[in-house]
Amino acid sequence: HFPTPPPSLKPQTKVVVVGRSWERMSAYQLVEQLKLQPSAQHFLTLPSVDDDPDYYDEVKTPISLADIHAKACRGGYPTAAAVREDFTLMLTNTRDLDGADSDSARVKESYTLETAFDEILGSLPQINGGVKEPVDDDD
């Protein structure tokens, strides 16, 4: 479980998160939630050489959600942009290999997973600036 701001904070109160520990946890949470998406199945691990030999011939920088997860666990993502960079590389690898307009299940699921990434990221505390400002609907 990850720490959450105390419920006693009023909506107009700024919640300041100090240090990289919150960023590390947010990146970890993002990847954990992505792994649970049905569209993530093709991206959980790299394909074996036997199953997809072309992948390793054509993809210069192989990466999977397992690799991204491991990096998040090590605190390797100081910002949301850093997570997005590796995530985008993973999706681009698939789209380049199969063709971005392909009807393959992997390509279709890459677009679905990309949407899920944005939705999940939007639901997490900001990890770029370290400050979360709750919205006050009374304004």
Coordinates of C-alpha atoms in Angstrom, one line a residue:
H1 CA 0.0 0.0 0.0
F2 CA 1.1 3.5 -0.7
P3 CA 0.7 6.5 1.5
T4 CA -2.2 8.8 0.7
P5 CA -2.8 12.3 1.9
P6 CA -4.8 12.4 5.1
P7 CA -8.6 12.7 4.6
S8 CA -8.6 15.8 6.8
L9 CA -7.1 17.9 4.0
K10 CA -9.6 20.4 2.6
P11 CA -9.9 20.5 -1.2
Q12 CA -8.3 24.0 -1.4
T13 CA -5.2 22.8 0.5
K14 CA -2.0 22.1 -1.5
V15 CA -0.6 18.7 -0.9
V16 CA 3.2 18.9 -1.2
V17 CA 5.0 15.7 -1.8
V18 CA 8.7 15.8 -0.9
G19 CA 11.5 13.9 -2.6
R20 CA 11.6 11.1 -5.2
S21 CA 9.9 8.5 -3.1
W22 CA 6.4 9.6 -4.2
E23 CA 7.5 9.7 -7.8
R24 CA 8.9 6.2 -7.5
M25 CA 5.7 4.9 -6.0
S26 CA 3.6 6.7 -8.6
A27 CA 5.6 5.1 -11.5
Y28 CA 5.3 1.8 -9.8
Q29 CA 1.6 2.2 -9.4
L30 CA 1.2 3.2 -13.0
V31 CA 3.0 0.1 -14.2
E32 CA 1.2 -2.2 -11.8
Q33 CA -2.2 -1.0 -13.1
L34 CA -1.0 -1.2 -16.7
K35 CA -0.1 -4.9 -16.2
L36 CA -3.7 -5.6 -15.1
Q37 CA -5.2 -4.3 -18.4
P38 CA -6.5 -7.0 -20.7
S39 CA -4.7 -5.3 -23.6
A40 CA -1.4 -5.7 -21.8
Q41 CA -1.1 -9.4 -22.5
H42 CA 1.2 -9.1 -25.5
F43 CA 3.4 -6.6 -23.7
L44 CA 4.0 -8.3 -20.3
T45 CA 7.2 -10.0 -21.4
L46 CA 9.4 -10.0 -24.5
P47 CA 8.7 -12.7 -27.0
S48 CA 11.0 -15.7 -27.1
V49 CA 13.3 -16.1 -30.0
D50 CA 11.5 -19.3 -31.0
D51 CA 8.1 -17.6 -31.0
D52 CA 9.1 -14.4 -32.8
P53 CA 12.6 -14.5 -34.3
D54 CA 12.0 -11.4 -36.4
Y55 CA 11.4 -9.3 -33.3
Y56 CA 15.1 -9.4 -32.3
D57 CA 16.3 -8.9 -35.9
E58 CA 14.2 -5.8 -36.4
V59 CA 13.8 -4.2 -33.0
K60 CA 16.8 -2.3 -31.9
T61 CA 15.8 -1.7 -28.3
P62 CA 13.5 -4.5 -27.0
I63 CA 11.5 -3.6 -24.0
S64 CA 8.4 -5.1 -22.2
L65 CA 6.2 -4.1 -19.3
A66 CA 8.4 -6.5 -17.1
D67 CA 11.4 -4.3 -18.0
I68 CA 9.5 -1.1 -17.3
H69 CA 8.3 -2.6 -14.0
A70 CA 11.8 -3.6 -12.9
K71 CA 13.1 -0.1 -13.7
A72 CA 10.2 1.5 -11.7
C73 CA 11.0 -0.8 -8.8
R74 CA 14.6 0.5 -8.9
G75 CA 13.4 4.1 -8.9
G76 CA 14.5 4.7 -12.5
Y77 CA 11.6 7.0 -13.4
P78 CA 12.0 10.4 -11.9
T79 CA 9.1 11.8 -13.9
A80 CA 6.0 10.7 -15.8
A81 CA 7.7 11.7 -19.0
A82 CA 10.5 9.2 -18.3
V83 CA 7.9 6.4 -17.9
R84 CA 6.1 7.5 -21.0
E85 CA 9.4 7.4 -23.0
D86 CA 9.9 3.7 -22.3
F87 CA 6.3 2.9 -22.6
T88 CA 6.1 4.6 -26.0
L89 CA 9.2 2.8 -27.1
M90 CA 7.5 -0.5 -26.3
L91 CA 4.4 0.4 -28.3
T92 CA 6.5 1.8 -31.2
N93 CA 8.5 -1.5 -31.4
T94 CA 5.2 -3.4 -31.9
R95 CA 3.8 -0.9 -34.4
D96 CA 7.0 -0.7 -36.4
L97 CA 7.3 -4.5 -36.6
D98 CA 3.7 -5.2 -37.5
G99 CA 2.8 -1.9 -39.2
A100 CA 1.0 0.9 -37.4
D101 CA -2.1 0.4 -39.5
S102 CA -2.0 -3.4 -39.1
D103 CA -5.1 -5.4 -38.1
S104 CA -2.9 -7.5 -35.8
A105 CA -4.2 -8.0 -32.3
R106 CA -0.9 -6.7 -30.9
V107 CA -1.2 -3.4 -32.8
K108 CA -4.9 -2.9 -31.9
E109 CA -4.0 -3.7 -28.2
S110 CA -1.1 -1.2 -28.3
Y111 CA -3.6 1.6 -29.0
T112 CA -5.9 0.4 -26.3
L113 CA -3.1 0.2 -23.8
E114 CA -1.9 3.7 -24.8
T115 CA -5.3 5.0 -23.9
A116 CA -5.3 3.1 -20.6
F117 CA -1.8 4.6 -19.9
D118 CA -3.2 8.1 -20.2
E119 CA -6.2 7.4 -18.1
I120 CA -4.2 5.7 -15.3
L121 CA -1.6 8.4 -15.3
G122 CA -4.4 11.0 -15.0
S123 CA -5.8 9.2 -11.9
L124 CA -2.4 9.2 -10.1
P125 CA -0.9 12.1 -8.1
Q126 CA 1.2 14.2 -10.3
I127 CA 4.7 12.8 -10.5
N128 CA 6.3 15.6 -12.6
G129 CA 6.2 18.5 -10.2
G130 CA 5.6 16.7 -6.9
V131 CA 2.6 18.9 -6.1
K132 CA -1.0 17.9 -6.2
E133 CA -3.6 20.6 -6.1
P134 CA -7.1 19.3 -5.4
V135 CA -9.8 21.2 -7.3
D136 CA -12.2 23.3 -5.2
D137 CA -15.6 23.1 -7.0
D138 CA -16.8 26.2 -5.0
D139 CA -14.9 28.7 -7.1

